[in-house]
Short mmCIF file of C-alpha atoms in Angstrom, two decimals:
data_model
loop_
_atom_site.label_atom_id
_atom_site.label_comp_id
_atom_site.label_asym_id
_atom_site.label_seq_id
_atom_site.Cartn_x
_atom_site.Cartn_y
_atom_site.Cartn_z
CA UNK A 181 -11.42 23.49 24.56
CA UNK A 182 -14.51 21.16 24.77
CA UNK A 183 -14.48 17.26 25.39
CA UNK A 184 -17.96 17.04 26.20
CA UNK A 185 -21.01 18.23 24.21
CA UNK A 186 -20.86 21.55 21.97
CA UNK A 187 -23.86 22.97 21.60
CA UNK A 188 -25.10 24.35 17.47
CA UNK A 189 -27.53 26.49 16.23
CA UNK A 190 -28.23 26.16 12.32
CA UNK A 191 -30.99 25.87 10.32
CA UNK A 192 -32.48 22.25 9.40
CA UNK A 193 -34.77 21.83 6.16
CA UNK A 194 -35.62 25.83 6.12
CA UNK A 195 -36.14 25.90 10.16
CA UNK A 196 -34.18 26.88 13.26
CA UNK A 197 -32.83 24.18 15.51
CA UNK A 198 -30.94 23.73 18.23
CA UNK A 199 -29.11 20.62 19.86
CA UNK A 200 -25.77 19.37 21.75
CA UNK A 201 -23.96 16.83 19.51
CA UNK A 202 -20.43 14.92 21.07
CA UNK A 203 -17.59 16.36 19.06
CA UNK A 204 -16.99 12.80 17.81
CA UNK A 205 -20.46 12.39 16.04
CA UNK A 206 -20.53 11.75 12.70
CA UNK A 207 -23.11 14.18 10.57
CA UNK A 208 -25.19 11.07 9.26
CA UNK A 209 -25.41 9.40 12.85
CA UNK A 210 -26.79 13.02 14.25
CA UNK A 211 -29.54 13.52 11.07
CA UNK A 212 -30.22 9.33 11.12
CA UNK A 213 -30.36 9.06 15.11
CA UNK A 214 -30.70 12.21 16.88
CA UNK A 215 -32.53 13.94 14.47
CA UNK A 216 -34.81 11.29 13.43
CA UNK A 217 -34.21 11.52 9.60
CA UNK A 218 -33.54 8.50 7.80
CA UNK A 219 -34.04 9.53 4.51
CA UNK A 220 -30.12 9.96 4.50
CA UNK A 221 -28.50 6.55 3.63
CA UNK A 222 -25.56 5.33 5.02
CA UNK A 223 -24.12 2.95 2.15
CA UNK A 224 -19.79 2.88 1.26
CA UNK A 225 -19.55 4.84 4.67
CA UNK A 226 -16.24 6.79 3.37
CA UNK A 227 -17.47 9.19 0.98
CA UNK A 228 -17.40 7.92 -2.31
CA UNK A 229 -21.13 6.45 -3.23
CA UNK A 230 -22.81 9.71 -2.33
CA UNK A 231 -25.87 7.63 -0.90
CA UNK A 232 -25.34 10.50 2.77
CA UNK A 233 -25.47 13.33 0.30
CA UNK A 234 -26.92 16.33 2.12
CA UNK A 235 -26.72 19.85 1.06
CA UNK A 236 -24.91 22.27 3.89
CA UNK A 237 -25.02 25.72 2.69
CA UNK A 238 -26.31 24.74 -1.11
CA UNK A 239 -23.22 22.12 -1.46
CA UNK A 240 -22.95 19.03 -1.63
CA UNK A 241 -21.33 16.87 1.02
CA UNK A 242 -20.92 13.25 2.39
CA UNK A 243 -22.48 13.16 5.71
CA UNK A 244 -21.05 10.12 6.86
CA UNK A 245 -17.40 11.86 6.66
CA UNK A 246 -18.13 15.04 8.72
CA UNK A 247 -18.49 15.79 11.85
CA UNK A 248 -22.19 16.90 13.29
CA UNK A 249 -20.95 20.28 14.77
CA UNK A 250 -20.02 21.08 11.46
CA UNK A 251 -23.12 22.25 10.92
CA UNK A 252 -23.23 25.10 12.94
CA UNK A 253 -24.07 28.12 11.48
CA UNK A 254 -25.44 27.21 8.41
CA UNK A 255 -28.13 25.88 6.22
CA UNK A 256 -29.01 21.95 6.16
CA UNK A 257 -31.14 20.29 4.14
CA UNK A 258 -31.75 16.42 3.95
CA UNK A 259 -34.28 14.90 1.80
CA UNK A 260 -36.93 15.05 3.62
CA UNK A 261 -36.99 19.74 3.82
CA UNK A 262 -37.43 19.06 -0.18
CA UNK A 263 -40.98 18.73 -0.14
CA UNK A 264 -43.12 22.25 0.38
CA UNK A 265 -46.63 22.10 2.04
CA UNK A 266 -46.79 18.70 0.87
CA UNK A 267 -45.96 19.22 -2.66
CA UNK A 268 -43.03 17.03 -4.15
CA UNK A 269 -40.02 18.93 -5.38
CA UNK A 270 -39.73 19.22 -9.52
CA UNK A 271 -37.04 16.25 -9.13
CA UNK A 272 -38.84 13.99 -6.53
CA UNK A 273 -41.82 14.78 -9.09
CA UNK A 274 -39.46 13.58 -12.24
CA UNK A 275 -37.41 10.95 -10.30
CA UNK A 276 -41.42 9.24 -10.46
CA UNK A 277 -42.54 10.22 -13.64
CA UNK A 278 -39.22 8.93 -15.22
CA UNK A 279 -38.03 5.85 -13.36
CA UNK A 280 -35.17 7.87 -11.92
CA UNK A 281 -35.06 5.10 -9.12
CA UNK A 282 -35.44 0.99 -8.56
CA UNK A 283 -34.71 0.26 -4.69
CA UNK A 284 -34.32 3.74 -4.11
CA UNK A 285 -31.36 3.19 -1.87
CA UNK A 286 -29.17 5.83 -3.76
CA UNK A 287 -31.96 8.25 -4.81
CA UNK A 288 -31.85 10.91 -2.08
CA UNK A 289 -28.11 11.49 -2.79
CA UNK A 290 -28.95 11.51 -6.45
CA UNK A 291 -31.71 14.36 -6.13
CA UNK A 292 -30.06 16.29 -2.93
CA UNK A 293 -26.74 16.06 -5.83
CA UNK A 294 -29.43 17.15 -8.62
CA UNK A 295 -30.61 20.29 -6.85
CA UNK A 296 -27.11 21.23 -6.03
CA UNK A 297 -25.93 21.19 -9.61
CA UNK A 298 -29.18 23.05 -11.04
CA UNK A 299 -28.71 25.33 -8.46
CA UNK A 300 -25.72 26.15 -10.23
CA UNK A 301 -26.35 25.30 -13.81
CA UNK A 302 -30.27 25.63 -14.37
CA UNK A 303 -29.66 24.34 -17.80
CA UNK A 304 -26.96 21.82 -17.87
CA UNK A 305 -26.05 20.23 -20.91
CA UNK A 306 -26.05 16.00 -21.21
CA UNK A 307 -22.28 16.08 -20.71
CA UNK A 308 -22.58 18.75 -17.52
CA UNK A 309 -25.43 16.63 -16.03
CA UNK A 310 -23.31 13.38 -16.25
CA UNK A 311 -20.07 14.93 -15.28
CA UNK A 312 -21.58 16.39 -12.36
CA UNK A 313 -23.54 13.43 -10.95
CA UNK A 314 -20.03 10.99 -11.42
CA UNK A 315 -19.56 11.11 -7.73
CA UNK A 316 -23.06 9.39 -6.94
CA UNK A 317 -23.27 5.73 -7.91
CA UNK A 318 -26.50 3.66 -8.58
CA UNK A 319 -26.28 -0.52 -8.79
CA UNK A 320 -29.98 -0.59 -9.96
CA UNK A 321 -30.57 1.39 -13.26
CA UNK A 322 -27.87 1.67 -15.26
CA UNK A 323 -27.92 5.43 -14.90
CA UNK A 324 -29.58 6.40 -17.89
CA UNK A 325 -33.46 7.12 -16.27
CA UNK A 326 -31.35 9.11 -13.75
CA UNK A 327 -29.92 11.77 -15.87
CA UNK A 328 -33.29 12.01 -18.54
CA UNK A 329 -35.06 12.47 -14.48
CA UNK A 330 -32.52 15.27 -13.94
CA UNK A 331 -33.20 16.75 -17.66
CA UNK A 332 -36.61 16.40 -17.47
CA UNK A 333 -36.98 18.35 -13.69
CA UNK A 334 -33.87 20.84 -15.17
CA UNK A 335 -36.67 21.98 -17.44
CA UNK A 336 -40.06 21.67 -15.04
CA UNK A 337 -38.22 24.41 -13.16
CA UNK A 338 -36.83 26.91 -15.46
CA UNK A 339 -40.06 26.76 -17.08
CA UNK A 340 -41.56 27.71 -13.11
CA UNK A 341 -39.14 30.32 -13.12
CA UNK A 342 -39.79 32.22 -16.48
CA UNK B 530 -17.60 4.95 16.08
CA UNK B 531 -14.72 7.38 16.67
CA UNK B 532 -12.86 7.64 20.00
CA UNK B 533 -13.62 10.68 21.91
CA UNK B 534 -11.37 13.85 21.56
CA UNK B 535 -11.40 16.90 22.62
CA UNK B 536 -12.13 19.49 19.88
CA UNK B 537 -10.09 22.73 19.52
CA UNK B 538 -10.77 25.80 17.50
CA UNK B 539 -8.24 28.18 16.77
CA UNK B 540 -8.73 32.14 15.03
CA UNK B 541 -5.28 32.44 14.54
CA UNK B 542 -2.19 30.70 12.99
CA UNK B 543 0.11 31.19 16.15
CA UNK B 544 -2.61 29.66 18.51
CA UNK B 545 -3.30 26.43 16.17
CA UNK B 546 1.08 26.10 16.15
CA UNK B 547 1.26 26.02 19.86
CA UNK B 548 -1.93 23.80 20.38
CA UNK B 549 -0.09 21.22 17.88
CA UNK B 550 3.37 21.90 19.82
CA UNK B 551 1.73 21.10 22.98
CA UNK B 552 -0.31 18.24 22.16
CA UNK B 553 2.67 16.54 19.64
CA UNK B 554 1.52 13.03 19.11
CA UNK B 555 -2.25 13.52 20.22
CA UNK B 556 -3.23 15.77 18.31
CA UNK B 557 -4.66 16.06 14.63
CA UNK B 558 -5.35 19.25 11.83
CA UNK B 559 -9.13 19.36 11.17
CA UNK B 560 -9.54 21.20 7.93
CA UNK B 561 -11.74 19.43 5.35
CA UNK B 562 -11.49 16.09 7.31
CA UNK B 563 -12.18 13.54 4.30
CA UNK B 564 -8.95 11.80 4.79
CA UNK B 565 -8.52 12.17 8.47
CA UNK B 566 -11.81 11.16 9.44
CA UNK B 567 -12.04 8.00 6.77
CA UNK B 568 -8.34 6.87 9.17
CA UNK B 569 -10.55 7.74 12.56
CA UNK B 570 -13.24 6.04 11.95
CA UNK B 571 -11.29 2.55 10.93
CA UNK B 572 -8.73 3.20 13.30
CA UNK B 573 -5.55 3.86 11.18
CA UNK B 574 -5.12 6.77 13.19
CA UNK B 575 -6.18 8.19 16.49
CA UNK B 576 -6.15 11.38 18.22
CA UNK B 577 -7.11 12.64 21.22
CA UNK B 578 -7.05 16.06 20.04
CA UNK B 579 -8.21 17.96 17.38
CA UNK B 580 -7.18 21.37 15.84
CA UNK B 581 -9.98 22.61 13.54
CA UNK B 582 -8.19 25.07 11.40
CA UNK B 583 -11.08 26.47 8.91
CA UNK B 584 -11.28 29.97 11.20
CA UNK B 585 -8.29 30.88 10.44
CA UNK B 586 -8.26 33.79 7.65
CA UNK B 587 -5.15 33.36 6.38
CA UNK B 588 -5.63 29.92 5.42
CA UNK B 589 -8.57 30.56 2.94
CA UNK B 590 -7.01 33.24 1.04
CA UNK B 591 -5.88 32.40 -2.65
CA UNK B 592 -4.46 35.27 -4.63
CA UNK B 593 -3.32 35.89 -7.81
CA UNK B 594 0.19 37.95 -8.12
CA UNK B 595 -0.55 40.52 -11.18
CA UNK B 596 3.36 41.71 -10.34
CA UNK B 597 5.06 38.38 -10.37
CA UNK B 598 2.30 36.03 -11.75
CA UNK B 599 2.60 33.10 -9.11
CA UNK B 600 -0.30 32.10 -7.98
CA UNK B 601 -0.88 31.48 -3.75
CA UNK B 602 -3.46 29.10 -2.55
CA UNK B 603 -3.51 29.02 0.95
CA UNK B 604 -3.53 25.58 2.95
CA UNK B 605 -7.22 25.48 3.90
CA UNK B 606 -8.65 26.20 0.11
CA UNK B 607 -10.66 23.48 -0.79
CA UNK B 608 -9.91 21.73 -4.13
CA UNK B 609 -13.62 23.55 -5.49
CA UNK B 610 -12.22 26.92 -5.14
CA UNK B 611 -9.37 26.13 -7.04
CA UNK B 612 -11.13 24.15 -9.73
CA UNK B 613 -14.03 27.15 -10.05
CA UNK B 614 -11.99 30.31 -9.77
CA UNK B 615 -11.66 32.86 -12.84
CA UNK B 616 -8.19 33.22 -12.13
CA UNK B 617 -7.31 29.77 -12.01
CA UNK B 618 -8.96 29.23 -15.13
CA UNK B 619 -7.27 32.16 -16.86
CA UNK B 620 -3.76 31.55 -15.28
CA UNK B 621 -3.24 28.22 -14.80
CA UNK B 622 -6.18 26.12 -17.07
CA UNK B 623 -4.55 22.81 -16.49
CA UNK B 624 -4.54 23.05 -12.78
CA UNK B 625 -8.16 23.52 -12.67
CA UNK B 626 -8.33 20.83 -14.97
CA UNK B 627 -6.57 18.80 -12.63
CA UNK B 628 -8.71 19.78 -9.13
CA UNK B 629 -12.14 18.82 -11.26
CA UNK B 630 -10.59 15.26 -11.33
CA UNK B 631 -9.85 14.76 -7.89
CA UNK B 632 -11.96 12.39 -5.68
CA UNK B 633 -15.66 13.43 -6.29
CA UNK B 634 -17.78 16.81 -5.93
CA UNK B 635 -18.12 16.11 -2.11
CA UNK B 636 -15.02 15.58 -1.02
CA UNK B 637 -13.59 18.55 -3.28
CA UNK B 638 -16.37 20.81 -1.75
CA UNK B 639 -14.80 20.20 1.15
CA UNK B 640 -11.25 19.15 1.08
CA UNK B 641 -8.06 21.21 1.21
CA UNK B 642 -5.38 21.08 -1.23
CA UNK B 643 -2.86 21.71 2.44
CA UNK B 644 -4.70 18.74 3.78
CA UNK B 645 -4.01 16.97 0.56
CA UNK B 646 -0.37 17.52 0.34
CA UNK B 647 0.34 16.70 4.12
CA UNK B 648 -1.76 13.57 3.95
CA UNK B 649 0.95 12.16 1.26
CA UNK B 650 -1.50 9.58 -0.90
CA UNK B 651 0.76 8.24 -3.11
CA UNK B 652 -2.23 8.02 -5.57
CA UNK B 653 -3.46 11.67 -5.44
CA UNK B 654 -3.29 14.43 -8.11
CA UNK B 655 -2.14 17.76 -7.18
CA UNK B 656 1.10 16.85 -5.90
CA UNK B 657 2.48 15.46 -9.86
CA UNK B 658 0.94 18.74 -11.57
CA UNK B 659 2.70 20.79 -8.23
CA UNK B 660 6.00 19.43 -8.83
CA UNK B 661 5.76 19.85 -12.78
CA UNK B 662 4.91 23.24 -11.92
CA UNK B 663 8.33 23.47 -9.05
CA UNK B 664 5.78 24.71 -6.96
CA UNK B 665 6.22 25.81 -3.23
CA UNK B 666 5.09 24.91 -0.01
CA UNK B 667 4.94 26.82 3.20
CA UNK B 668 4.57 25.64 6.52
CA UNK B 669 4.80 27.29 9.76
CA UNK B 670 5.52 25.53 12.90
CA UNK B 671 6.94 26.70 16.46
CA UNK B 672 10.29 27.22 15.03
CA UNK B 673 9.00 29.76 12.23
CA UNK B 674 8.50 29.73 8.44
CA UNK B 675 9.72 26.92 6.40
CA UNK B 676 9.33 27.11 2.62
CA UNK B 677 9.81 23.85 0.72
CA UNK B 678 10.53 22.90 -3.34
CA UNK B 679 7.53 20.06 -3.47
CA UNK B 680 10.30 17.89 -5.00
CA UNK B 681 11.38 17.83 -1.65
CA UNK B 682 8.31 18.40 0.65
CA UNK B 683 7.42 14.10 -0.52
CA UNK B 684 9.71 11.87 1.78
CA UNK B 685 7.56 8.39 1.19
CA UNK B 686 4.46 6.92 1.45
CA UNK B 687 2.32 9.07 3.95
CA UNK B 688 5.63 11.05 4.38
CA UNK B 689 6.27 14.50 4.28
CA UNK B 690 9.00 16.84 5.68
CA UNK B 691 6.66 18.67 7.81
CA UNK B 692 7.29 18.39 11.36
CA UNK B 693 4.29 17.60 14.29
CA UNK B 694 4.08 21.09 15.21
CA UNK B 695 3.71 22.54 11.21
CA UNK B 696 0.73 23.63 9.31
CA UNK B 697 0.91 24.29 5.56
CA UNK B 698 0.08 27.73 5.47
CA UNK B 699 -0.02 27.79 1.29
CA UNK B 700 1.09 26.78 -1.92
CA UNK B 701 3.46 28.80 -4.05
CA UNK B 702 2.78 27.98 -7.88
CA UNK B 703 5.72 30.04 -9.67
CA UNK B 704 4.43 31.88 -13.11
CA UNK B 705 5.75 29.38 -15.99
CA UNK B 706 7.83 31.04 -18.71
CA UNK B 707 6.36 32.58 -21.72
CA UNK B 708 5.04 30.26 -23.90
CA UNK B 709 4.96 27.73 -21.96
CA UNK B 710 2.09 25.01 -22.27
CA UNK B 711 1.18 22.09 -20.01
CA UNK B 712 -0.74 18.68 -19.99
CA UNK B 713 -1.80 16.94 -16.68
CA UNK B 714 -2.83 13.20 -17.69
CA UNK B 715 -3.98 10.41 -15.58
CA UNK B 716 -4.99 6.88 -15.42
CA UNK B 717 -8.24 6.28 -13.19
CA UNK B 718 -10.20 3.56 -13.21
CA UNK B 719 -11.17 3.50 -9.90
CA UNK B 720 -11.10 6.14 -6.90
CA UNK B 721 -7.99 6.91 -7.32
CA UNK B 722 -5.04 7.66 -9.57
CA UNK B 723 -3.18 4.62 -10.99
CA UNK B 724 -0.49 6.37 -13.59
CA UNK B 725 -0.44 10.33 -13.33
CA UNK B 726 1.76 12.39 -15.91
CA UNK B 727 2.35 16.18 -15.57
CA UNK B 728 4.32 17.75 -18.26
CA UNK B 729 5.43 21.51 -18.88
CA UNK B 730 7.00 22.48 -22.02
CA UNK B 731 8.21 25.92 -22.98
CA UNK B 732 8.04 25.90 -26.96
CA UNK B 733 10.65 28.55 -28.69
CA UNK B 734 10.71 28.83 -32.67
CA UNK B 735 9.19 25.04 -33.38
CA UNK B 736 11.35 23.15 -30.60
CA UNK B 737 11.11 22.60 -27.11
CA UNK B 738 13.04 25.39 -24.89
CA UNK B 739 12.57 23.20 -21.58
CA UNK B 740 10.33 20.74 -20.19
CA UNK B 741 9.62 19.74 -17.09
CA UNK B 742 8.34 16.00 -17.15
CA UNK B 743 6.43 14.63 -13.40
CA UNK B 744 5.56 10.61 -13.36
CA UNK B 745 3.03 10.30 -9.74
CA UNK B 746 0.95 7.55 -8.62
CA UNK B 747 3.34 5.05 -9.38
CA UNK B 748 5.88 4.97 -6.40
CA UNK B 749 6.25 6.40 -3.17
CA UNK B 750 6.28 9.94 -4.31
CA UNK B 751 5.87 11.92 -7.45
CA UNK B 752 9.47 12.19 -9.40
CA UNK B 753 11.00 14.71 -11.88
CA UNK B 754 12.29 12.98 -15.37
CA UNK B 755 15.31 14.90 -14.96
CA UNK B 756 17.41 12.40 -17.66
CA UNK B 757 14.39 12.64 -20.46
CA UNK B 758 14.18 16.04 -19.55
CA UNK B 759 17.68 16.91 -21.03
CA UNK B 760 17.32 14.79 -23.76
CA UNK B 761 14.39 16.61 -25.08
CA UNK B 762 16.09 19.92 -24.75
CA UNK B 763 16.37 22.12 -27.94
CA UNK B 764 14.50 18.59 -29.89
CA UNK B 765 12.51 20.34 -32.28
CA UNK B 766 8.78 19.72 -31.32
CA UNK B 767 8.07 17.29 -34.63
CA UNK B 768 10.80 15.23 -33.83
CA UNK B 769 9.85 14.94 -30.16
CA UNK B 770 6.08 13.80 -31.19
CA UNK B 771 7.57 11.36 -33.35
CA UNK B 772 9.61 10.04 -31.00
CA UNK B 773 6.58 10.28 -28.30
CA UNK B 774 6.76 6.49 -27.43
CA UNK B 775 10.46 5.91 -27.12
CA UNK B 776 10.74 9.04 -24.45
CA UNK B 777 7.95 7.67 -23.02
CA UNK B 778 9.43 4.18 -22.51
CA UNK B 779 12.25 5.70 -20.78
CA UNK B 780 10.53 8.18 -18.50
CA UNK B 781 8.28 4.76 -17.41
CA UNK B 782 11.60 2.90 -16.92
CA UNK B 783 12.50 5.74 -14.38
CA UNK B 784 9.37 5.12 -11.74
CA UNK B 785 8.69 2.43 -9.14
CA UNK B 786 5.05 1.67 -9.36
CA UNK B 787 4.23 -1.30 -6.42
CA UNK B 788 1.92 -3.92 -7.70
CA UNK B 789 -1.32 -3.89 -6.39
CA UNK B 790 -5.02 -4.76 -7.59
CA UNK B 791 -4.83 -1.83 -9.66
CA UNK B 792 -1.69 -3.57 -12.18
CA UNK B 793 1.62 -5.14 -12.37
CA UNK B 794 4.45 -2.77 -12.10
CA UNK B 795 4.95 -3.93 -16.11
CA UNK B 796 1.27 -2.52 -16.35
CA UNK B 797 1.38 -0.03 -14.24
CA UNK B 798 4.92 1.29 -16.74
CA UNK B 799 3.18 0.40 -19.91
CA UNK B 800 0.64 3.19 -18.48
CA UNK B 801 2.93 5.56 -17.68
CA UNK B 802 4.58 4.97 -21.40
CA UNK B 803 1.25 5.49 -23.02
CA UNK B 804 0.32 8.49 -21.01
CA UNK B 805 3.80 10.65 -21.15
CA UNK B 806 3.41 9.67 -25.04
CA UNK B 807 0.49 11.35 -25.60
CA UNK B 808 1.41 14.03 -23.16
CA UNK B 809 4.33 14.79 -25.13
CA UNK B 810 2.32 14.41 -28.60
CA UNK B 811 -0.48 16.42 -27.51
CA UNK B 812 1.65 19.64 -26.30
CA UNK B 813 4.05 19.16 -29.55
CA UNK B 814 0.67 20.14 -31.21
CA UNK B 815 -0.45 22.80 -28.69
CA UNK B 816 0.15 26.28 -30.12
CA UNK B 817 -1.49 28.92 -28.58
CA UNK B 818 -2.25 26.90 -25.14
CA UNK B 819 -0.46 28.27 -21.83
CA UNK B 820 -0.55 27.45 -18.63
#
């Protein structure tokens, strides 16, 4: 049907956009290249570090294993649509406050990840946090400053939202 | 970066059939795309064309049968839906169980369990639990419907029996008989499955009715125990979990792991022994768990 470039409309970090994208382009090439946004690491490239986490639609997915005119139609968000008016996020804010991150390399997946399980579980338990996040891997900390981060922004915002 | 192709994007089965017919060779099924596009991009496989099935309704359905029980995923479901739905949960327990484990959040956000099965990984998980469970598969291709026994849907490594032109259109799990309760165990210490045990066992007055006993991971395709299978027949259920290790042994002797980083095929059997073991141990125990 279409060899050269397909157009998409969707939504980037809360906002309309438009573009043309080759069918062959790779999600983390368009938000890295095209799109300017290099927030999104490209680290295993083939799905299993999480480091190209983005959320499409609220869910989690490895951008360097889909397609960019996958997007169409729906929601993106990358790291950079977390902060609001220049106000971090709850989990930017703990990933600071807590030592959530060393060279940081891994941290966008691990707080894109974080918002997409509190989404679903506002208060996850120890075991749900760590069970969750087993598909995002860190060489730097050890892991344990990344789930009390988590923990501690799980209950920033469901003290916001009572 | 991946060759060009041109990208196709058929609303109904019948359409996505004849695009595959006409392209044959050329042409690739886009559903979730986590296996196919890992093989594009380091050039394991090519394609000049690609059929994106995910708009095509029938493919997303999964029911639940309240008449007959069976349970109907259809091909393009990814492994989340299964893993999160009430019905799977309520129905079938272990099979949720079994999608949580597979790959990682992302891929099973976005992954089919058709794409799964037609990739063929010897080290993936549904296809053990599947064949524990004699579940279906249906494809449809040019030629029509073709249903398929899972047991023999696996030809080899990578190998199924579906032809170029056939889609998996969904995944017939059959109800399992009344008190029936089943484990799905696995050894994983990296990515992907080493040793994967699927056992069913229909309990009747302390002993074991029938069991159904799946070894995966550790050969070209997932087998049926068919010759520890009999032997456990009408075993009462003590005598079977004290036996646990012995069955086990000879279930492991049955499978024909390949040795690879993961373990020796001595390992690799001395995994399988440990896991059908506890498999068999654990369900002796289970009393009011069904699947």
């Amino acid at each position: 049907m279409t060899n050269g470039s397909i157009p998409i409309r969707f939504r980037l970090n809360g906002r309309g956009y438009e573009a043309e994208v080759k069918p062959q382009e790779l999600l983390i090439d368009f938000i890295r290249d095209d799109l300017g946004l290099t927030g999104t690491k490209r680290s295993c490239d083939m799905g299993i570090c999480g480091a190209c986490t983005v959320l499409l639609n609220g869910k989690a997915v490895s951008s360097c294993s889909m397609f960019a005119f996958e997007v169409e139609g729906k929601d993106l968000l990358t790291i950079e649509g977390l902060a609001q008016g220049g106000e971090l996020h709850p989990l930017q804010q703990s990933f600071i406050e807590r030592g959530g991150f060393q060279c940081g390399y891994c941290t966008s997946g691990m707080i894109l990840s974080a918002k997409a399980l509190l989404e679903e579980k506002p208060d996850p338990s120890v075991q749900e946090i760590q069970e969750y996040m087993d598909g995002n891997i860190c060489r730097c900390t050890g892991y344990q400053m990344i789930l009390e981060s988590i923990a501690d922004a799980a209950r920033k915002m469901r003290r916001h939202s009572s | 970066m991946i060759s060009p192709f041109v990208l196709h994007r058929p609303s109904t089965l019948d359409h996505a059939v004849s695009l595959l017919a006409e392209f044959g060779e050329e042409a690739r099924i886009l559903a979730g795309g986590t296996e196919l596009i890992l093989l594009l991009k380091t050039g394991l496989a090519s394609a000049k064309h690609l059929i994106d099935i995910k708009g095509i309704p029938e493919l997303d359905r999964m029911e639940f049968d309240e008449k007959t029980g069976a349970l109907r995923i259809g091909g393009a479901v990814t492994h989340r839906r299964v893993e999160n739905s009430s019905v799977v949960r309520e129905h079938f327990p272990v099979i949720a169980k079994m999608e949580r484990q597979v790959a990682n959040v992302r891929v099973r956000n976005i992954g089919t369990i058709g794409g799964n099965l037609s990739f063929a990984d010897p080290h993936a998980d549904p296809p053990t639990l599947l064949l524990a469970h004699e579940a279906k598969v249906k494809a449809r291709g040019v030629g029509g419907e073709k249903r398929l026994e899972v047991g023999d849907f696996f030809l080899d490594y990578y190998q199924t029996a579906l032809e170029p032109d056939e889609i998996i259109t969904e995944i017939e799990v059959p109800k399992p008989n009344e008190n029936t309760v089943a484990a799905y165990l696995r050894f994983c210490p990296g990515e992907r499955s080493v040793v994967a045990v699927a056992i069913l066992m229909e309990h009747r007055d302390g002993g074991c009715q029938n069991v159904r006993l799946a070894l995966g991971c550790v050969g070209p395709k997932p087998i049926r125990a068919f010759e520890v299978e009999e032997g456990l027949k009408n075993k009462s259920l003590d005598e079977i979990s004290a036996k646990a290790l012995d069955i086990g042994e000879q279930a492991a002797l049955l499978c024909d792991p390949a040795r690879d980083i993961w373990g020796s095929v001595e390992y690799k059997r001395q995994i399988a022994k440990t896991l059908v073991c506890r498999g068999l141990q654990e369900l002796c125990c289970a009393e009011n768990s069904r699947d």
